[in-house]
Short mmCIF file of C-alpha atoms and ligand atoms in Angstrom, two decimals:
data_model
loop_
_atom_site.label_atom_id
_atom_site.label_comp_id
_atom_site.label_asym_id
_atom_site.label_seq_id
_atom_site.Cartn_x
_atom_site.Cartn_y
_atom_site.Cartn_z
CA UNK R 196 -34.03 12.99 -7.76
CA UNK R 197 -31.08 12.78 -10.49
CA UNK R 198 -29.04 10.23 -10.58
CA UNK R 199 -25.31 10.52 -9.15
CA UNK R 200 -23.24 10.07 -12.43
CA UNK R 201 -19.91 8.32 -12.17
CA UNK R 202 -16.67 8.74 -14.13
CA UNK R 203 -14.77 5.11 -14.19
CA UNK R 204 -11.59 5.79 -16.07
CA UNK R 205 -10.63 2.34 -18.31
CA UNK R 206 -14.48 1.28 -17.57
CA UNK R 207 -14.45 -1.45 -20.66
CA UNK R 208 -11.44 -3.08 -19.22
CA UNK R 209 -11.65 -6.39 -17.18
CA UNK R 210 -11.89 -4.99 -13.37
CA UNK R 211 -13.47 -1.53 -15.39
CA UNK R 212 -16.63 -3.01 -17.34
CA UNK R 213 -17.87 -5.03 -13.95
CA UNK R 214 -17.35 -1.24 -12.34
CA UNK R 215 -19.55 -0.04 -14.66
CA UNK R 216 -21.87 -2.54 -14.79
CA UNK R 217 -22.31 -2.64 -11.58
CA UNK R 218 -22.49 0.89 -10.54
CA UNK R 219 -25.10 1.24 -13.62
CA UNK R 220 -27.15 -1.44 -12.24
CA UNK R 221 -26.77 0.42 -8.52
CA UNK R 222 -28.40 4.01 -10.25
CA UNK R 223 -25.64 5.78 -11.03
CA UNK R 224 -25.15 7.16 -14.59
CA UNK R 225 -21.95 5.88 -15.47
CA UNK R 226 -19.65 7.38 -17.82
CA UNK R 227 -17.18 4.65 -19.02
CA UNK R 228 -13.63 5.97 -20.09
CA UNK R 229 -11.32 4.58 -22.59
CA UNK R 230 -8.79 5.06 -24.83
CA UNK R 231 -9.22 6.34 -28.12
CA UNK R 232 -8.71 3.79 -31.02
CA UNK R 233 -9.87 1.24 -28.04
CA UNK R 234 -9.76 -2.47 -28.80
CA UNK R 235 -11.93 -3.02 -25.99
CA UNK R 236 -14.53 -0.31 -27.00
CA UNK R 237 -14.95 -2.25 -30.44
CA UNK R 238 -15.45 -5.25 -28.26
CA UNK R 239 -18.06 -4.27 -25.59
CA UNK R 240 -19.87 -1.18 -26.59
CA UNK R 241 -22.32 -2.68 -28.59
CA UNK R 242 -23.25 -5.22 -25.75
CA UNK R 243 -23.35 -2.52 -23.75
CA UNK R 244 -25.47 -0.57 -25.77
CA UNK R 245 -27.58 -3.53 -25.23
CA UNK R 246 -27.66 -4.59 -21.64
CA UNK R 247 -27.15 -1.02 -19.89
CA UNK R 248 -28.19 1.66 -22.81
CA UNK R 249 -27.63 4.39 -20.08
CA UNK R 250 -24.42 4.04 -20.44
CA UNK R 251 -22.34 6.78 -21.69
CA UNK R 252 -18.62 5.47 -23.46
CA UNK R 253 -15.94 8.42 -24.05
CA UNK R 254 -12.79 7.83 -25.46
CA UNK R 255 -10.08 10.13 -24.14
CA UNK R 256 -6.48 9.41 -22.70
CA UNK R 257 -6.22 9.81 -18.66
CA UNK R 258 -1.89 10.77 -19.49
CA UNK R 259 -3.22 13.93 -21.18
CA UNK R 260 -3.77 16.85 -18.58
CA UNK R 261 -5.64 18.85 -21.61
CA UNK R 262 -7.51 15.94 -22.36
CA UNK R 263 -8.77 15.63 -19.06
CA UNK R 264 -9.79 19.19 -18.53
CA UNK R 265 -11.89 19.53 -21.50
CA UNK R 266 -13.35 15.64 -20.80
CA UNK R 267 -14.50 16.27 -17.10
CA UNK R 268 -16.19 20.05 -18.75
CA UNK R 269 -17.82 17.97 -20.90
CA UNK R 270 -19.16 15.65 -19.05
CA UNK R 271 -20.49 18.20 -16.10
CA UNK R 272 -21.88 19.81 -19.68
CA UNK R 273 -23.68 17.22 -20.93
CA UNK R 274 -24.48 14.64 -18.71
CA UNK R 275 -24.24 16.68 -15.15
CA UNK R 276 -22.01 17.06 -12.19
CA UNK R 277 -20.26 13.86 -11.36
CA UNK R 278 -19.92 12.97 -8.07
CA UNK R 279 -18.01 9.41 -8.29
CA UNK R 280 -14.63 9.14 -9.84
CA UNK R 281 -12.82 5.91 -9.90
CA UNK R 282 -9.13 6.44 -11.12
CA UNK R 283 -9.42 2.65 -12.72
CA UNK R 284 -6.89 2.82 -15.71
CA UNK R 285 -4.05 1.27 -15.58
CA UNK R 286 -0.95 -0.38 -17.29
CA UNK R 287 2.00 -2.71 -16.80
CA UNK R 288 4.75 -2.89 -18.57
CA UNK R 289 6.95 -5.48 -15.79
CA UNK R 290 10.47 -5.76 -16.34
CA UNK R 291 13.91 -5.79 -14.12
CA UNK R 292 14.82 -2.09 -13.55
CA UNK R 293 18.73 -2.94 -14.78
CA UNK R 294 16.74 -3.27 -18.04
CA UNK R 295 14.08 -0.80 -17.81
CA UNK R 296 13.79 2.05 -20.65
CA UNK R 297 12.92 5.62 -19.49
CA UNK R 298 9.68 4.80 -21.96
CA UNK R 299 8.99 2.26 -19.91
CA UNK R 300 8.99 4.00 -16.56
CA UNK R 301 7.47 6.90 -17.96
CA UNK R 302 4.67 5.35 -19.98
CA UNK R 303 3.57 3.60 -16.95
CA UNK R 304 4.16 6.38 -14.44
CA UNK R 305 2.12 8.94 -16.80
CA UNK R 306 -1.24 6.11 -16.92
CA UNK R 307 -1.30 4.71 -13.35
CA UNK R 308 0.10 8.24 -11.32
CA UNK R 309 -0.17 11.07 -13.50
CA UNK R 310 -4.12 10.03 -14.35
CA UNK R 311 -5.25 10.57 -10.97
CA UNK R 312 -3.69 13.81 -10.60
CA UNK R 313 -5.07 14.50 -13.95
CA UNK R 314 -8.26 13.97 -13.32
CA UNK R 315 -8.73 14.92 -9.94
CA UNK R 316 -7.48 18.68 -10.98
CA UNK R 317 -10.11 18.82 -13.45
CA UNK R 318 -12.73 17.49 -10.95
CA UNK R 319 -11.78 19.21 -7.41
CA UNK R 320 -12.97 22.56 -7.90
CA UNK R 321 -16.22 21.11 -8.62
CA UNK R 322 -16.97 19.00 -6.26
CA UNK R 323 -15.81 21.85 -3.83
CA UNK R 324 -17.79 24.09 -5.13
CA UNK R 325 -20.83 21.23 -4.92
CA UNK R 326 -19.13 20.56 -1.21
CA UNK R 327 -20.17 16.32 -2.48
CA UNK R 328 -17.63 14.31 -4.07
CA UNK R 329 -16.32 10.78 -3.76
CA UNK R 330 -12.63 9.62 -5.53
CA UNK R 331 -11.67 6.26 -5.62
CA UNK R 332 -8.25 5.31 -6.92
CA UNK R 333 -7.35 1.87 -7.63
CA UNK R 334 -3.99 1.37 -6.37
CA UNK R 335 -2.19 -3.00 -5.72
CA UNK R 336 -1.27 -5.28 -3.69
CA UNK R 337 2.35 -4.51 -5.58
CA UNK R 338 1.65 -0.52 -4.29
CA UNK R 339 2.19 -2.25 -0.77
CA UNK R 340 4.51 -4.69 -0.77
CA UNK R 341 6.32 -4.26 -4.21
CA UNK R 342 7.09 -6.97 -7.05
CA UNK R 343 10.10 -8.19 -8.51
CA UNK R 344 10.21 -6.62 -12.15
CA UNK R 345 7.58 -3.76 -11.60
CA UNK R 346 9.74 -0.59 -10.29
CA UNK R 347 7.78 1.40 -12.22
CA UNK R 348 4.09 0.03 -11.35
CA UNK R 349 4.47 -0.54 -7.75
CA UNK R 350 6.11 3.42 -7.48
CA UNK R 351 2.96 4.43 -9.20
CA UNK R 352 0.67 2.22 -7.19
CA UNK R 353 2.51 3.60 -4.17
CA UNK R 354 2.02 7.06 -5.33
CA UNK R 355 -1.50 6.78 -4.92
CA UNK R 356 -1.28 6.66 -1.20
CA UNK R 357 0.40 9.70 -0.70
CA UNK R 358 -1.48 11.33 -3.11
CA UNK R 359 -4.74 9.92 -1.12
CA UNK R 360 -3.77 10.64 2.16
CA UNK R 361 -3.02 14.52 1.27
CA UNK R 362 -5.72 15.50 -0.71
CA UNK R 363 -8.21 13.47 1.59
CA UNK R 364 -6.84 16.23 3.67
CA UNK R 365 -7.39 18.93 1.94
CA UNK R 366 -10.79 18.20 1.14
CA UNK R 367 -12.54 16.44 4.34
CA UNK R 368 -14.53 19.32 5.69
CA UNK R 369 -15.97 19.22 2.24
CA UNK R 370 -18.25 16.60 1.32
CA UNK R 371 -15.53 15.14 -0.16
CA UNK R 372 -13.96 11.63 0.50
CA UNK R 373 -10.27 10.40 -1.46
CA UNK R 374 -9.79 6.71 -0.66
CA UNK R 375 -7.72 3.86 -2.77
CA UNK R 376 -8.39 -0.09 -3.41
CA UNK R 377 -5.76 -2.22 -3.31
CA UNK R 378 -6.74 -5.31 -5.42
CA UNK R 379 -4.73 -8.58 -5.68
CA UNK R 380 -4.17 -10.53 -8.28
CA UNK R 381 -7.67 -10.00 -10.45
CA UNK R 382 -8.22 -12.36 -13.40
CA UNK R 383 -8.14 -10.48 -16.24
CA UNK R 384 -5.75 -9.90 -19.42
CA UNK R 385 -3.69 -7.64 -17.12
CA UNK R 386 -2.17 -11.20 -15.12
CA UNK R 387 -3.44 -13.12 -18.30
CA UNK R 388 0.04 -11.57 -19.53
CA UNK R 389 2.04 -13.31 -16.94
CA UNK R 390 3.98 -16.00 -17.89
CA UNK R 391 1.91 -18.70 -17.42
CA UNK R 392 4.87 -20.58 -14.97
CA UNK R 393 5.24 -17.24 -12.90
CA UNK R 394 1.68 -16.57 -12.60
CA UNK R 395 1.05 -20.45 -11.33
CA UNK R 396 3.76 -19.46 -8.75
CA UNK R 397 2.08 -16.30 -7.72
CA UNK R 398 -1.40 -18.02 -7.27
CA UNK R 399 0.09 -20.87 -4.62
CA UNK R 400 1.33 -17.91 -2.48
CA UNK R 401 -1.93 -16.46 -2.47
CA UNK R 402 -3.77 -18.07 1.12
CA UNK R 403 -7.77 -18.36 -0.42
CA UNK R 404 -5.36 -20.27 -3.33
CA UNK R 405 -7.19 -18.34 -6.32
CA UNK R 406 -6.78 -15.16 -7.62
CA UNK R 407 -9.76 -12.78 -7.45
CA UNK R 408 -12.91 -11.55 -9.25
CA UNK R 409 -14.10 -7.97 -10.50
CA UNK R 410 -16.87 -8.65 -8.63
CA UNK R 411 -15.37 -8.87 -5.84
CA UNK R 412 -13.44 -5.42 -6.86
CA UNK R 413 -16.80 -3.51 -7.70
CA UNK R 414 -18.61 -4.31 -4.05
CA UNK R 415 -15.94 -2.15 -2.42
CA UNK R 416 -16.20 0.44 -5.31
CA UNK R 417 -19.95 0.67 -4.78
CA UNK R 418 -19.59 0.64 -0.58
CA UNK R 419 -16.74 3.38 -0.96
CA UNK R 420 -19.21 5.01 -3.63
CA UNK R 421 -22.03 5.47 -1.31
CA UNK R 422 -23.34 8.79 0.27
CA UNK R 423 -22.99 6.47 3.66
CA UNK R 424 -19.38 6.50 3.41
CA UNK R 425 -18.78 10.08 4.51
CA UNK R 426 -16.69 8.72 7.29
CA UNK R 427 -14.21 6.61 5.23
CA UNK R 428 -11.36 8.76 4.13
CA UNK R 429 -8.00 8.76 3.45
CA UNK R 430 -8.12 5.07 3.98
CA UNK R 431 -6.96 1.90 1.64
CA UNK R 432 -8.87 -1.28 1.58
CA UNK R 433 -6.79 -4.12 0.49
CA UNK R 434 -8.88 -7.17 -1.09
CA UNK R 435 -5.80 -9.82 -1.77
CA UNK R 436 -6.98 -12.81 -0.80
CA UNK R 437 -4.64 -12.73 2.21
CA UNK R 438 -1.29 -12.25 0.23
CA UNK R 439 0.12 -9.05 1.82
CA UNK R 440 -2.01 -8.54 5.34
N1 CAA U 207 12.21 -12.93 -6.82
C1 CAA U 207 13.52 -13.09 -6.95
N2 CAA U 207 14.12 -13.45 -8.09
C2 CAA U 207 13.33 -13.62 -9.16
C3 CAA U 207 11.95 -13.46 -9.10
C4 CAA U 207 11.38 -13.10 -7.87
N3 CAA U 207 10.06 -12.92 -7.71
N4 CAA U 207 11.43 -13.67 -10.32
C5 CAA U 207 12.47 -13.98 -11.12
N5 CAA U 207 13.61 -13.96 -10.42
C6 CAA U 207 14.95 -14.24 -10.90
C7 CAA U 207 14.98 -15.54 -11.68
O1 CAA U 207 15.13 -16.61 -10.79
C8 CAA U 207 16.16 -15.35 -12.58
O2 CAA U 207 17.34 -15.57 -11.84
P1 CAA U 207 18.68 -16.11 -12.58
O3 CAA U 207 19.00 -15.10 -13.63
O4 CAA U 207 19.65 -16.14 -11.46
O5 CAA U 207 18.29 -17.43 -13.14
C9 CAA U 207 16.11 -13.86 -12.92
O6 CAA U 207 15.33 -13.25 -11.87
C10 CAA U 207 15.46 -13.60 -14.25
O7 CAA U 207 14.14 -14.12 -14.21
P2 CAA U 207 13.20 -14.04 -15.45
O8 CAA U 207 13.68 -14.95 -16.52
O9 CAA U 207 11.78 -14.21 -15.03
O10 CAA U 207 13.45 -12.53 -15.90
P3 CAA U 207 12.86 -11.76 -17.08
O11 CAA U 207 13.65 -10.53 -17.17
O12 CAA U 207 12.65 -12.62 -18.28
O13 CAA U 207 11.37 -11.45 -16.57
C11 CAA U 207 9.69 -10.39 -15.32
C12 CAA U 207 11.17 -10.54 -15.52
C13 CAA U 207 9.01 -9.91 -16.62
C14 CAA U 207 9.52 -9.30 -14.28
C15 CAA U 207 9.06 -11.71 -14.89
O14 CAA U 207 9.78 -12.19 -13.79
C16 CAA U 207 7.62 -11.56 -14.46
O15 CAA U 207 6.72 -11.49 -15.31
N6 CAA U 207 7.36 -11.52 -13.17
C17 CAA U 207 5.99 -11.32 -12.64
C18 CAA U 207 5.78 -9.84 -12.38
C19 CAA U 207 4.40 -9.62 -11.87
O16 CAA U 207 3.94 -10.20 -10.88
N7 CAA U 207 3.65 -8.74 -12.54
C20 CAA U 207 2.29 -8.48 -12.18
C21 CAA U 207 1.52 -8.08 -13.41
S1 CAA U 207 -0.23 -7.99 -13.10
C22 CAA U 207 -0.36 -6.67 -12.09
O17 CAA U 207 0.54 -5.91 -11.88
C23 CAA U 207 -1.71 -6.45 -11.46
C24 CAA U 207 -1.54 -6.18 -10.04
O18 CAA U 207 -1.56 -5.04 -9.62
C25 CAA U 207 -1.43 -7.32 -9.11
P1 NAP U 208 -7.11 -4.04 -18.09
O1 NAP U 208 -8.18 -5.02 -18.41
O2 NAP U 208 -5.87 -4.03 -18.87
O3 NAP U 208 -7.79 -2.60 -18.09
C1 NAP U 208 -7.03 -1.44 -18.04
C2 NAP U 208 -7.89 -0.30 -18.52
O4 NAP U 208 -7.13 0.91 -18.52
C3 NAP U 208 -8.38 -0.52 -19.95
O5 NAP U 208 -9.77 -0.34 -19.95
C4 NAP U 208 -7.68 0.58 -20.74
O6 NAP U 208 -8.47 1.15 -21.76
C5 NAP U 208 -7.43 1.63 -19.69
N1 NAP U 208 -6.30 2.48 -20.08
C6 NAP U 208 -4.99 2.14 -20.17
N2 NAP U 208 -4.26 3.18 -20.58
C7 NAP U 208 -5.12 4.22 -20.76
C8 NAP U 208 -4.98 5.57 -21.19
N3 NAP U 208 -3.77 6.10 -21.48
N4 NAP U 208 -6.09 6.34 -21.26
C9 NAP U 208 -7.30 5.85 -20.96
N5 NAP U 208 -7.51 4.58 -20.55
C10 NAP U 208 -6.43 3.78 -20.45
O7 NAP U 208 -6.66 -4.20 -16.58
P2 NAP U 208 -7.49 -4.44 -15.25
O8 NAP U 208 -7.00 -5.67 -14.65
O9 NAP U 208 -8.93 -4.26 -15.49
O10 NAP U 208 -6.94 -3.22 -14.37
C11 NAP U 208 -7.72 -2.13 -13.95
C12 NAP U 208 -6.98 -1.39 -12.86
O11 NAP U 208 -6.80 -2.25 -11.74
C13 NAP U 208 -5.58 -0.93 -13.26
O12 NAP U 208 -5.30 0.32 -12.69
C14 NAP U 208 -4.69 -1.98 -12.63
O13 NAP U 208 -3.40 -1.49 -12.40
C15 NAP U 208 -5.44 -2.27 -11.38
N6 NAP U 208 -5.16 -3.57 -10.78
C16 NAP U 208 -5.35 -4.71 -11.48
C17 NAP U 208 -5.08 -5.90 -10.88
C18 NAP U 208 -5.26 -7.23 -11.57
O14 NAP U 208 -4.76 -8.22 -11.04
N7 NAP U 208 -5.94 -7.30 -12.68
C19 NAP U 208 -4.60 -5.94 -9.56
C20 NAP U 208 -4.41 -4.75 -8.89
C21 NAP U 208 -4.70 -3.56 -9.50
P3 NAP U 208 -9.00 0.30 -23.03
O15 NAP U 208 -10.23 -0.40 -22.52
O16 NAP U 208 -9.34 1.30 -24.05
O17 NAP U 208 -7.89 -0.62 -23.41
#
């Protein structure tokens, strides 16, 4: 049988290159997003050349509707239908919204939100027509509760419910499940930007008093992922180690 390919979106980034490892390792033939002129891509690829040669790395930015389009064609072109995406890119750019520029907002509106409608457009009609499909968006804990200085992220974040919830709708009787992941705080350069004081403060709040692995972000990715997981839709899983229950 062929194997299920999977579109991760930012799949060389901290919680995104344990997504890809791991769903390589699980079977599926993982296409790894990035952006193009990546730092991360001149980083990892060549490791992951090495360790999972299956692998497939495309640079293309999730904020360009175009971009997407062609991408997803591409893909279905030349490496066949996929039938995993995980919306997985993502920025911050934290700051008090009596500050905020409209760059700011935008910038981070247009990666975290407009991405997933981006690339679900491109994908839906697809996996429609395939009547399969599975769409994971990673969302936060901020998407839920909110954060002081993030406005714009937690919006975003939030976005990704609503978008969830409707188009999980529109697409049940179809093969097709929409769900989010709501990760805490994840140690990786995203909260290695904190200031170190603030982020020290953040961790004591958290109840299993340590912030949380991509590991622990990819099980639910793969579990969500599965052909077993018809049932599951519409739904968020929060993994936070107890900070917003
Ligand atoms: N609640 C209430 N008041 C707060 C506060 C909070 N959480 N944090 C700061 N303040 C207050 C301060 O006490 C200070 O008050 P005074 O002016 O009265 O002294 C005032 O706000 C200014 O504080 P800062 O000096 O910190 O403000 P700043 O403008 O320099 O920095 C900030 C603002 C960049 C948002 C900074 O507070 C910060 O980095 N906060 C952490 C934001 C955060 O958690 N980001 C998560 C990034 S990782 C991620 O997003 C991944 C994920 O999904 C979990
Ligand atoms: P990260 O290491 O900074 O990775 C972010 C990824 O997004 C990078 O791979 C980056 O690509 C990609 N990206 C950003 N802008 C893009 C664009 N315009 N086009 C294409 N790709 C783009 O952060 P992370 O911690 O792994 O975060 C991954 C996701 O989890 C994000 O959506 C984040 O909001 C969410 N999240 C993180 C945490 C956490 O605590 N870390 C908590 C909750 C949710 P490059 O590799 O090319 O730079």
């Amino acid at each position: 049988m062929d194997r299920k390919v999977a579109l991760i979106t930012g799949g060389l980034g901290g919680i995104g290159l344990t997504l890809t490892k791991s769903l390589a390792e699980a079977g599926y033939q993982v296409v790894a997003g990035c952006r193009p002129n990546s730092s991360n891509a001149e980083k990892h690829a060549g490791e992951l050349a090495q360790s999972h040669p299956d692998v497939k790395v495309v640079p293309f930015n999730v904020s360009d509707f175009d971009e997407c389009q062609r991408v997803v064609l591409d893909i279905e072109e030349t490496v066949g239908p996929i039938s995993v995406l995980v919306n997985n890119a993502g920025i911050t750019w934290d700051g008090q919204l009596k500050k905020m520029k409209a760059e700011q907002w935008r910038s981070v509106m247009d990666t975290n939100l407009d991405s997933v409608f981006n690339l679900s457009r491109a994908l839906i009609p697809q996996m429609l027509a395939r009547q399969y499909g599975r769409i994971i968006s990673i969302s936060s804990v901020n998407g839920e509760k909110g954060q002081f200085g993030q406005t714009n992220y937690a919006a975003a974040k939030a976005g990704m419910y609503g978008f969830t919830k409707s188009l999980a709708q529109e697409v049940a009787s179809k093969g097709i499940t929409v769900n989010t992941i709501s990760p805490g705080y994840i140690e990786t350069d995203m909260i290695r930007a904190i200031k170190e004081e603030i982020r020290e403060g953040i961790r004591t709040q958290i109840p299993v008093k340590r912030f949380g692995q991509p590991e622990e972000i990819a099980r639910a990715v793969l579990f969500l992922a599965d052909e077993q997981a018809g049932f599951i839709t519409g739904s968020n899983l929060s993994i936070n180690g107890g900070q917003y229950m």
